[in-house]
mmCIF file of C-alpha atoms and ligand atoms in Angstrom:
data_model
loop_
_atom_site.group_PDB
_atom_site.id
_atom_site.type_symbol
_atom_site.label_atom_id
_atom_site.label_comp_id
_atom_site.label_asym_id
_atom_site.label_seq_id
_atom_site.Cartn_x
_atom_site.Cartn_y
_atom_site.Cartn_z
ATOM 1 C CA MET A 486 1.764 24.433 10.057
ATOM 2 C CA LYS A 487 -0.539 26.327 7.757
ATOM 3 C CA VAL A 488 -3.755 25.163 6.095
ATOM 4 C CA SER A 489 -5.593 27.270 3.489
ATOM 5 C CA ILE A 490 -9.209 26.607 2.727
ATOM 6 C CA ILE A 491 -10.620 27.995 -0.524
ATOM 7 C CA GLY A 492 -14.369 28.219 -0.225
ATOM 8 C CA ALA A 493 -15.613 29.454 3.201
ATOM 9 C CA GLY A 494 -19.058 27.942 2.721
ATOM 10 C CA ASN A 495 -20.643 25.329 4.982
ATOM 11 C CA VAL A 496 -18.023 22.704 4.445
ATOM 12 C CA GLY A 497 -15.029 25.032 4.452
ATOM 13 C CA ALA A 498 -16.110 26.874 7.585
ATOM 14 C CA SER A 499 -17.029 23.702 9.449
ATOM 15 C CA ALA A 500 -13.623 22.151 8.640
ATOM 16 C CA CYS A 501 -11.963 25.347 9.938
ATOM 17 C CA TYR A 502 -14.032 25.093 13.177
ATOM 18 C CA LEU A 503 -12.750 21.560 13.749
ATOM 19 C CA LEU A 504 -9.169 22.524 12.977
ATOM 20 C CA ILE A 505 -9.390 25.133 15.698
ATOM 21 C CA ALA A 506 -11.126 22.864 18.253
ATOM 22 C CA LYS A 507 -8.553 20.087 17.748
ATOM 23 C CA GLU A 508 -5.657 22.490 17.341
ATOM 24 C CA ILE A 509 -4.494 20.505 14.309
ATOM 25 C CA CYS A 510 -2.443 23.433 12.818
ATOM 26 C CA GLN A 511 -1.063 26.801 13.751
ATOM 27 C CA SER A 512 -2.912 28.930 11.139
ATOM 28 C CA VAL A 513 -5.846 28.721 8.771
ATOM 29 C CA ILE A 514 -6.424 31.084 5.883
ATOM 30 C CA LEU A 515 -9.946 31.329 4.575
ATOM 31 C CA VAL A 516 -10.409 32.558 0.949
ATOM 32 C CA ASP A 517 -13.777 32.993 -0.759
ATOM 33 C CA ILE A 518 -14.900 34.803 -3.822
ATOM 34 C CA ASN A 519 -17.556 36.244 -1.575
ATOM 35 C CA HIS A 520 -15.162 38.101 0.750
ATOM 36 C CA SER A 521 -17.906 39.342 2.981
ATOM 37 C CA ILE A 522 -18.914 35.707 3.850
ATOM 38 C CA ALA A 523 -15.358 34.821 4.490
ATOM 39 C CA GLN A 524 -14.856 37.888 6.717
ATOM 40 C CA GLY A 525 -18.057 37.142 8.752
ATOM 41 C CA LYS A 526 -17.187 33.503 9.200
ATOM 42 C CA ALA A 527 -13.540 34.322 10.102
ATOM 43 C CA ILE A 528 -14.593 36.731 12.886
ATOM 44 C CA ASP A 529 -17.026 34.150 14.271
ATOM 45 C CA LEU A 530 -14.303 31.481 14.091
ATOM 46 C CA GLN A 531 -11.684 33.711 15.708
ATOM 47 C CA GLN A 532 -14.074 34.292 18.587
ATOM 48 C CA ALA A 533 -14.605 30.531 18.844
ATOM 49 C CA SER A 534 -10.876 30.100 18.938
ATOM 50 C CA VAL A 535 -10.573 32.551 21.794
ATOM 51 C CA ALA A 536 -13.453 30.834 23.672
ATOM 52 C CA LEU A 537 -11.875 27.426 23.228
ATOM 53 C CA VAL A 538 -8.444 28.815 24.255
ATOM 54 C CA SER A 539 -7.184 27.350 21.010
ATOM 55 C CA THR A 540 -3.658 28.076 19.671
ATOM 56 C CA THR A 541 -4.975 27.918 16.035
ATOM 57 C CA ARG A 542 -5.280 31.392 14.412
ATOM 58 C CA ILE A 543 -7.632 32.250 11.561
ATOM 59 C CA LYS A 544 -7.256 34.917 8.906
ATOM 60 C CA THR A 545 -9.338 35.664 5.870
ATOM 61 C CA SER A 546 -8.006 37.120 2.657
ATOM 62 C CA ASN A 547 -9.139 38.108 -0.815
ATOM 63 C CA ASP A 548 -5.518 37.957 -2.054
ATOM 64 C CA TYR A 549 -4.192 34.487 -2.921
ATOM 65 C CA LYS A 550 -0.756 35.697 -2.000
ATOM 66 C CA ASP A 551 -1.773 34.945 1.618
ATOM 67 C CA ILE A 552 -1.904 31.239 0.872
ATOM 68 C CA GLU A 553 1.904 31.339 0.494
ATOM 69 C CA LYS A 554 3.791 28.606 2.391
ATOM 70 C CA SER A 555 0.607 26.593 3.031
ATOM 71 C CA ASP A 556 1.313 22.987 3.874
ATOM 72 C CA ILE A 557 -2.148 22.024 2.718
ATOM 73 C CA VAL A 558 -4.652 23.695 0.523
ATOM 74 C CA VAL A 559 -8.260 22.466 0.710
ATOM 75 C CA ILE A 560 -10.610 23.278 -2.165
ATOM 76 C CA THR A 561 -14.295 23.387 -1.130
ATOM 77 C CA ALA A 562 -15.368 26.150 -3.586
ATOM 78 C CA GLY A 563 -17.916 25.423 -6.150
ATOM 79 C CA VAL A 564 -21.644 25.605 -6.912
ATOM 80 C CA PRO A 565 -24.071 22.950 -6.121
ATOM 81 C CA ARG A 566 -26.153 21.295 -8.893
ATOM 82 C CA ARG A 567 -29.269 23.334 -9.434
ATOM 83 C CA GLU A 568 -32.602 22.284 -10.920
ATOM 84 C CA ASN A 569 -32.447 22.056 -14.658
ATOM 85 C CA MET A 570 -28.614 21.914 -14.527
ATOM 86 C CA SER A 571 -27.139 18.930 -16.391
ATOM 87 C CA ARG A 572 -24.157 17.083 -14.988
ATOM 88 C CA GLU A 573 -22.137 18.537 -17.803
ATOM 89 C CA ASP A 574 -23.200 22.073 -16.911
ATOM 90 C CA LEU A 575 -22.200 21.493 -13.293
ATOM 91 C CA LEU A 576 -18.856 20.071 -14.476
ATOM 92 C CA SER A 577 -18.193 23.012 -16.782
ATOM 93 C CA THR A 578 -19.050 25.563 -14.065
ATOM 94 C CA ASN A 579 -17.051 23.908 -11.292
ATOM 95 C CA ILE A 580 -14.046 23.261 -13.585
ATOM 96 C CA LYS A 581 -13.815 26.946 -14.417
ATOM 97 C CA ILE A 582 -13.718 27.635 -10.544
ATOM 98 C CA ILE A 583 -11.088 24.913 -10.035
ATOM 99 C CA ASN A 584 -8.960 26.210 -12.880
ATOM 100 C CA GLU A 585 -8.795 29.696 -11.311
ATOM 101 C CA ILE A 586 -8.022 28.318 -7.863
ATOM 102 C CA VAL A 587 -5.362 25.873 -9.024
ATOM 103 C CA SER A 588 -3.546 28.455 -11.018
ATOM 104 C CA ASN A 589 -3.250 30.487 -7.823
ATOM 105 C CA ILE A 590 -2.101 27.481 -5.792
ATOM 106 C CA LYS A 591 0.580 26.758 -8.406
ATOM 107 C CA LYS A 592 1.735 30.329 -8.149
ATOM 108 C CA PHE A 593 1.661 30.888 -4.438
ATOM 109 C CA ALA A 594 1.748 27.439 -2.739
ATOM 110 C CA PRO A 595 3.545 25.188 -5.196
ATOM 111 C CA ASN A 596 4.764 22.855 -2.483
ATOM 112 C CA ALA A 597 1.355 22.319 -0.791
ATOM 113 C CA ILE A 598 -0.660 19.116 -0.717
ATOM 114 C CA ILE A 599 -4.091 19.826 -2.226
ATOM 115 C CA ILE A 600 -7.225 18.203 -0.819
ATOM 116 C CA THR A 601 -10.120 18.333 -3.285
ATOM 117 C CA VAL A 602 -13.647 18.433 -1.839
ATOM 118 C CA SER A 603 -15.706 20.139 -4.573
ATOM 119 C CA ASN A 604 -18.133 17.930 -6.501
ATOM 120 C CA PRO A 605 -18.192 15.964 -8.735
ATOM 121 C CA LEU A 606 -15.384 14.873 -6.518
ATOM 122 C CA ASP A 607 -13.380 12.238 -8.481
ATOM 123 C CA VAL A 608 -13.547 14.328 -11.660
ATOM 124 C CA MET A 609 -12.614 17.537 -9.888
ATOM 125 C CA ASN A 610 -9.712 15.748 -8.245
ATOM 126 C CA TYR A 611 -8.578 14.602 -11.701
ATOM 127 C CA ALA A 612 -8.864 18.151 -13.019
ATOM 128 C CA VAL A 613 -6.805 19.486 -10.046
ATOM 129 C CA LEU A 614 -4.126 17.030 -10.831
ATOM 130 C CA LYS A 615 -3.990 17.875 -14.451
ATOM 131 C CA LEU A 616 -4.171 21.628 -13.969
ATOM 132 C CA SER A 617 -1.492 21.729 -11.213
ATOM 133 C CA GLY A 618 0.885 19.308 -12.733
ATOM 134 C CA PHE A 619 1.689 18.221 -9.085
ATOM 135 C CA GLU A 620 2.878 14.683 -8.378
ATOM 136 C CA ARG A 621 -0.168 12.435 -8.005
ATOM 137 C CA ARG A 622 0.602 11.714 -4.350
ATOM 138 C CA LYS A 623 0.044 15.436 -3.533
ATOM 139 C CA VAL A 624 -3.515 15.626 -4.908
ATOM 140 C CA ILE A 625 -5.968 13.857 -2.694
ATOM 141 C CA GLY A 626 -9.787 13.684 -3.093
ATOM 142 C CA MET A 627 -11.970 13.614 0.039
ATOM 143 C CA GLY A 628 -14.784 11.047 -0.457
ATOM 144 C CA GLY A 629 -14.075 7.632 0.844
ATOM 145 C CA ILE A 630 -13.700 8.647 4.564
ATOM 146 C CA LEU A 631 -17.096 10.279 4.356
ATOM 147 C CA ASP A 632 -18.775 7.375 2.583
ATOM 148 C CA SER A 633 -17.111 4.887 4.996
ATOM 149 C CA ALA A 634 -18.395 6.880 8.010
ATOM 150 C CA ARG A 635 -21.827 6.763 6.456
ATOM 151 C CA MET A 636 -21.531 2.964 6.129
ATOM 152 C CA ALA A 637 -20.280 2.609 9.721
ATOM 153 C CA HIS A 638 -23.263 4.703 10.821
ATOM 154 C CA ALA A 639 -25.579 2.305 8.968
ATOM 155 C CA ILE A 640 -23.899 -0.721 10.638
ATOM 156 C CA ILE A 641 -23.861 0.784 14.133
ATOM 157 C CA LYS A 642 -27.610 1.479 13.898
ATOM 158 C CA ARG A 643 -28.191 -2.265 13.401
ATOM 159 C CA LEU A 644 -25.994 -3.480 16.289
ATOM 160 C CA GLU A 645 -27.278 -4.414 19.702
ATOM 161 C CA ASN A 646 -23.948 -3.703 21.339
ATOM 162 C CA LYS A 647 -23.277 -0.209 20.127
ATOM 163 C CA SER A 648 -19.837 -0.078 21.678
ATOM 164 C CA GLU A 649 -18.316 -2.627 19.396
ATOM 165 C CA ILE A 650 -15.570 -1.290 17.090
ATOM 166 C CA VAL A 651 -16.814 -0.811 13.556
ATOM 167 C CA ASN A 652 -14.500 -0.350 10.540
ATOM 168 C CA ALA A 653 -16.280 0.256 7.297
ATOM 169 C CA CYS A 654 -14.732 0.418 3.835
ATOM 170 C CA VAL A 655 -16.353 2.144 0.836
ATOM 171 C CA ILE A 656 -14.316 2.446 -2.350
ATOM 172 C CA GLY A 657 -15.167 3.497 -5.950
ATOM 173 C CA ALA A 658 -16.707 6.750 -7.042
ATOM 174 C CA HIS A 659 -17.887 9.382 -4.600
ATOM 175 C CA GLY A 660 -21.478 9.128 -5.917
ATOM 176 C CA GLU A 661 -23.888 6.622 -7.288
ATOM 177 C CA GLN A 662 -21.124 4.193 -8.230
ATOM 178 C CA MET A 663 -19.754 3.898 -4.731
ATOM 179 C CA LEU A 664 -18.919 0.400 -3.545
ATOM 180 C CA PRO A 665 -19.628 -0.341 0.188
ATOM 181 C CA LEU A 666 -17.534 -3.433 0.711
ATOM 182 C CA LEU A 667 -19.247 -5.852 3.110
ATOM 183 C CA SER A 668 -16.365 -8.315 3.178
ATOM 184 C CA HIS A 669 -13.791 -5.543 4.065
ATOM 185 C CA SER A 670 -15.917 -3.944 6.676
ATOM 186 C CA PHE A 671 -15.686 -5.274 10.189
ATOM 187 C CA VAL A 672 -17.454 -5.329 13.559
ATOM 188 C CA GLY A 673 -14.701 -6.361 15.855
ATOM 189 C CA LYS A 674 -13.058 -9.252 14.003
ATOM 190 C CA LYS A 675 -16.240 -10.300 12.052
ATOM 191 C CA SER A 676 -16.832 -9.101 8.570
ATOM 192 C CA VAL A 677 -20.266 -7.471 7.959
ATOM 193 C CA ASP A 678 -21.368 -10.148 5.458
ATOM 194 C CA GLU A 679 -20.642 -12.779 8.128
ATOM 195 C CA LEU A 680 -22.464 -10.926 10.861
ATOM 196 C CA PHE A 681 -25.710 -9.861 9.098
ATOM 197 C CA ASP A 682 -28.152 -11.717 6.831
ATOM 198 C CA LYS A 683 -28.383 -10.868 3.131
ATOM 199 C CA ARG A 684 -31.387 -8.535 3.600
ATOM 200 C CA THR A 685 -29.725 -6.558 6.280
ATOM 201 C CA CYS A 686 -26.522 -6.316 4.229
ATOM 202 C CA GLU A 687 -28.567 -4.921 1.361
ATOM 203 C CA GLU A 688 -30.205 -2.287 3.651
ATOM 204 C CA ILE A 689 -26.657 -1.295 4.923
ATOM 205 C CA ILE A 690 -25.561 -0.782 1.266
ATOM 206 C CA ASN A 691 -28.655 1.258 0.484
ATOM 207 C CA ASP A 692 -28.380 3.480 3.547
ATOM 208 C CA THR A 693 -24.771 4.069 2.724
ATOM 209 C CA LYS A 694 -25.463 5.087 -0.852
ATOM 210 C CA LEU A 695 -28.393 7.240 0.081
ATOM 211 C CA GLY A 696 -26.663 8.768 3.154
ATOM 212 C CA GLY A 697 -25.918 12.084 1.431
ATOM 213 C CA ALA A 698 -29.272 12.346 -0.383
ATOM 214 C CA LYS A 699 -31.275 11.812 2.815
ATOM 215 C CA ILE A 700 -29.548 14.840 4.477
ATOM 216 C CA VAL A 701 -30.231 17.006 1.352
ATOM 217 C CA LYS A 702 -33.913 15.998 1.584
ATOM 218 C CA PHE A 703 -34.118 17.435 5.142
ATOM 219 C CA LEU A 704 -31.712 20.268 4.895
ATOM 220 C CA GLN A 705 -32.321 21.450 1.311
ATOM 221 C CA THR A 706 -28.480 21.680 1.083
ATOM 222 C CA SER A 707 -25.704 19.107 1.237
ATOM 223 C CA ALA A 708 -24.084 17.829 4.420
ATOM 224 C CA TYR A 709 -21.185 19.634 6.012
ATOM 225 C CA TYR A 710 -20.348 18.349 9.487
ATOM 226 C CA ALA A 711 -19.299 14.853 8.433
ATOM 227 C CA PRO A 712 -17.539 16.157 5.263
ATOM 228 C CA ALA A 713 -15.603 18.598 7.527
ATOM 229 C CA ALA A 714 -14.686 15.725 9.851
ATOM 230 C CA ALA A 715 -13.334 13.697 6.929
ATOM 231 C CA ILE A 716 -11.284 16.692 5.800
ATOM 232 C CA CYS A 717 -9.769 17.070 9.206
ATOM 233 C CA ILE A 718 -8.904 13.353 9.395
ATOM 234 C CA LEU A 719 -6.928 13.708 6.163
ATOM 235 C CA ILE A 720 -5.261 16.962 7.347
ATOM 236 C CA GLU A 721 -4.300 15.401 10.656
ATOM 237 C CA ALA A 722 -2.889 12.259 8.963
ATOM 238 C CA ILE A 723 -0.705 14.500 6.695
ATOM 239 C CA LEU A 724 0.500 17.038 9.328
ATOM 240 C CA LYS A 725 1.174 14.413 11.973
ATOM 241 C CA ASN A 726 2.694 11.935 9.486
ATOM 242 C CA LYS A 727 0.358 9.288 10.762
ATOM 243 C CA LYS A 728 0.810 6.882 7.810
ATOM 244 C CA GLU A 729 -2.810 5.933 8.253
ATOM 245 C CA MET A 730 -4.738 3.753 5.876
ATOM 246 C CA LEU A 731 -7.560 6.049 4.673
ATOM 247 C CA THR A 732 -9.900 5.872 1.691
ATOM 248 C CA CYS A 733 -9.517 8.760 -0.636
ATOM 249 C CA SER A 734 -9.789 9.512 -4.358
ATOM 250 C CA ALA A 735 -6.351 9.025 -5.928
ATOM 251 C CA TYR A 736 -5.198 8.970 -9.499
ATOM 252 C CA LEU A 737 -4.553 5.356 -10.448
ATOM 253 C CA ASP A 738 -1.726 4.413 -12.742
ATOM 254 C CA GLY A 739 -2.226 0.663 -13.155
ATOM 255 C CA GLU A 740 -3.440 -0.158 -9.634
ATOM 256 C CA TYR A 741 -6.396 -2.577 -9.708
ATOM 257 C CA GLY A 742 -5.860 -2.720 -13.500
ATOM 258 C CA ILE A 743 -7.106 0.912 -13.734
ATOM 259 C CA SER A 744 -5.327 3.998 -15.248
ATOM 260 C CA GLY A 745 -6.071 7.600 -15.983
ATOM 261 C CA VAL A 746 -8.858 7.919 -13.428
ATOM 262 C CA SER A 747 -9.076 9.365 -9.896
ATOM 263 C CA ILE A 748 -11.283 7.020 -7.794
ATOM 264 C CA GLY A 749 -11.703 6.015 -4.226
ATOM 265 C CA ILE A 750 -9.324 3.443 -2.817
ATOM 266 C CA PRO A 751 -7.575 2.916 0.488
ATOM 267 C CA ALA A 752 -4.138 4.499 0.660
ATOM 268 C CA ILE A 753 -1.450 5.224 3.329
ATOM 269 C CA ILE A 754 -1.641 8.866 4.170
ATOM 270 C CA GLY A 755 1.345 10.657 5.728
ATOM 271 C CA LYS A 756 3.421 13.808 5.401
ATOM 272 C CA GLY A 757 4.133 12.982 1.723
ATOM 273 C CA GLY A 758 0.399 12.904 0.935
ATOM 274 C CA ILE A 759 -0.591 9.560 -0.624
ATOM 275 C CA GLU A 760 2.480 7.596 0.324
ATOM 276 C CA LYS A 761 1.379 4.171 -0.834
ATOM 277 C CA ILE A 762 -1.612 2.607 -2.498
ATOM 278 C CA GLU A 763 -2.066 -0.940 -1.095
ATOM 279 C CA GLU A 764 -4.371 -2.938 -3.235
ATOM 280 C CA LEU A 765 -7.231 -4.575 -1.413
ATOM 281 C CA PRO A 766 -7.654 -8.322 -2.252
ATOM 282 C CA LEU A 767 -10.964 -7.807 -4.085
ATOM 283 C CA ASN A 768 -13.079 -10.718 -5.273
ATOM 284 C CA LYS A 769 -14.074 -10.945 -8.987
ATOM 285 C CA GLU A 770 -17.423 -9.260 -8.504
ATOM 286 C CA GLU A 771 -16.041 -6.401 -6.439
ATOM 287 C CA LEU A 772 -13.281 -5.800 -8.973
ATOM 288 C CA LYS A 773 -15.796 -5.820 -11.828
ATOM 289 C CA MET A 774 -17.893 -3.205 -9.942
ATOM 290 C CA LEU A 775 -14.743 -1.089 -9.391
ATOM 291 C CA HIS A 776 -13.957 -1.275 -13.120
ATOM 292 C CA THR A 777 -17.560 -0.321 -14.022
ATOM 293 C CA ALA A 778 -17.331 2.736 -11.724
ATOM 294 C CA ALA A 779 -13.983 3.684 -13.298
ATOM 295 C CA THR A 780 -15.440 3.384 -16.823
ATOM 296 C CA GLU A 781 -18.310 5.659 -15.840
ATOM 297 C CA LEU A 782 -15.879 8.164 -14.308
ATOM 298 C CA LYS A 783 -13.674 7.981 -17.477
ATOM 299 C CA GLU A 784 -16.665 9.255 -19.487
ATOM 300 C CA GLN A 785 -16.960 12.338 -17.257
ATOM 301 C CA ILE A 786 -13.197 12.724 -17.286
ATOM 302 C CA ASP A 787 -13.209 12.794 -21.126
ATOM 303 C CA ILE A 788 -15.677 15.644 -20.929
ATOM 304 C CA ALA A 789 -13.460 17.318 -18.356
ATOM 305 C CA ASP A 790 -10.429 16.843 -20.617
ATOM 306 C CA LYS A 791 -12.376 18.378 -23.566
ATOM 307 C CA LEU A 792 -13.323 21.401 -21.370
ATOM 308 C CA LEU A 793 -9.679 21.786 -20.253
ATOM 309 C CA LYS A 794 -8.489 21.617 -23.860
ATOM 310 C CA GLU A 795 -10.915 24.351 -24.823
ATOM 311 C CA ASN A 796 -9.316 26.356 -21.995
ATOM 312 C CA VAL A 797 -12.616 26.030 -20.023
HETATM 313 N N1 APR B 1120 -13.286 31.127 -5.529
HETATM 314 C C1 APR B 1120 -13.466 30.999 -4.239
HETATM 315 N N2 APR B 1120 -14.594 30.623 -3.555
HETATM 316 C C2 APR B 1120 -15.632 30.409 -4.383
HETATM 317 C C3 APR B 1120 -15.519 30.485 -5.778
HETATM 318 C C4 APR B 1120 -14.279 30.829 -6.373
HETATM 319 N N3 APR B 1120 -14.119 30.989 -7.665
HETATM 320 N N4 APR B 1120 -16.745 30.120 -6.301
HETATM 321 C C5 APR B 1120 -17.542 29.856 -5.286
HETATM 322 N N5 APR B 1120 -16.872 29.989 -4.145
HETATM 323 C C6 APR B 1120 -17.417 29.824 -2.773
HETATM 324 C C7 APR B 1120 -18.796 30.347 -2.540
HETATM 325 O O1 APR B 1120 -18.809 31.724 -2.377
HETATM 326 C C8 APR B 1120 -19.270 29.638 -1.330
HETATM 327 O O2 APR B 1120 -18.993 30.395 -0.181
HETATM 328 O O3 APR B 1120 -17.489 28.479 -2.432
HETATM 329 C C9 APR B 1120 -18.350 28.316 -1.312
HETATM 330 C C10 APR B 1120 -19.108 27.051 -1.346
HETATM 331 O O4 APR B 1120 -19.861 26.981 -0.175
HETATM 332 P P1 APR B 1120 -21.303 26.359 -0.089
HETATM 333 O O5 APR B 1120 -22.134 26.889 -1.216
HETATM 334 O O6 APR B 1120 -21.832 26.561 1.342
HETATM 335 O O7 APR B 1120 -21.115 24.784 -0.413
HETATM 336 P P2 APR B 1120 -20.594 23.717 0.720
HETATM 337 O O8 APR B 1120 -21.797 23.054 1.235
HETATM 338 O O9 APR B 1120 -19.601 24.248 1.482
HETATM 339 O O10 APR B 1120 -19.989 22.643 -0.367
HETATM 340 C C11 APR B 1120 -18.811 22.929 -1.077
HETATM 341 O O11 APR B 1120 -18.059 20.645 -1.156
HETATM 342 O O12 APR B 1120 -19.079 18.696 -0.486
HETATM 343 C C12 APR B 1120 -18.850 19.511 -1.569
HETATM 344 O O13 APR B 1120 -20.735 19.264 -3.006
HETATM 345 C C13 APR B 1120 -20.051 20.077 -2.163
HETATM 346 O O14 APR B 1120 -19.050 20.993 -4.153
HETATM 347 C C14 APR B 1120 -19.554 21.334 -2.911
HETATM 348 C C15 APR B 1120 -18.444 21.759 -2.014
#
C-alpha cells in the first residue's frame, strides 16, 4: 500500500512520521516543489523509521512519475495567508498550486483516492474534485476530524473524570462557519448540552472555533501535529477498509438539501473513500446554520470556478 504526500512541510512531514510510527502503509513518497526540504525531511524520516524498526519505507522525488500506483495522494502543498493578502489572493495562489498537482495526479495516479488538506479546505477540495474529474467519493477534505478533536479537547478540559469517553461532532465549513454540534457530541451516553450549563456550552463552542487561531498565536504558524493525526485517521480508515463514521469535507449532491458545495459532514469511510453519507438528524436551527455555511462557501466556490474558467 502506497501513500504519496504532496507538500513536505510541517503537516506533510508530520503525517509521514505518524504513518511510519503506526506502520499504516508500506511506502510513502514525499514530493515538494522545494526538493531540498523534501530530501532533508525524507532522510530524517528514514532514520526515524530505522530507529522505530518500522516496515514503512520513505522516498522523496521531484518527478511526479514516482507517485504511480499510489492508493492515496494527500495534498498538503500551498502557501499560508500572509499579511495584506486577501482571501481571494490566497485562493488564487493556492488554486494554481492545486491545478498543477491535480494534473499530475490524473496523469500518474488516476486510481488514487485524494485527501485534500490545503486551505481554504472546502474550496480547495471542491477545486480538486472539479480539476480531477474523479468520482466524488474519491475526493475527501480533511477538516472535520481535526475540528472534532479540538471540540473533544475543549470538553475533556471541563470534565472532572477525564477518563470518560468523549465523542465530539463538528460539521460545516473548516473555518469560521464551523458548527460544533452540542446535541450530537457525547460524554459517555450524555449529550454535551445535557451535561453542561449554557455558559459552559458556549465556552466549548468558542474554544473549538478558536482552537486553530490560538496555536497560530503561540507558534506564528499553523498547527501540524493534530492535522497530521487527522490525515492518518482518514488514511487508516481507507487502507484498512474500516467503514468508520468520520467527519470530512465531501461534495454534496442534495444531502441536507445542499448541492454543489464541498462541506464538512459525517460519512462512512472505507476502501472506496466516502462510501456513504448518512444524514444526521439536525434540528431546524442546526440545519439553518449548515445552510448559511454552505451559502458562504458557495460564494468562494464561485470565485474558484471563475479562476478555473480563466485557466487560473
Ligand atoms: N508543489 C509541491 N509542493 C509545494 C508547492 C507545489 N506547487 N507549493 C508549495 N509547496 C510546498 C512548500 O514548499 C512547503 O514545503 O508545500 C509545503 C507547505 O508546507 P508548510 O508551509 O510547512 O505548510 P503546512 O503547515 O504544512 O500546511 C500545509 O495544510 O493545514 C493546511 O493551512 C495549511 O494550507 C496549509 C497546508
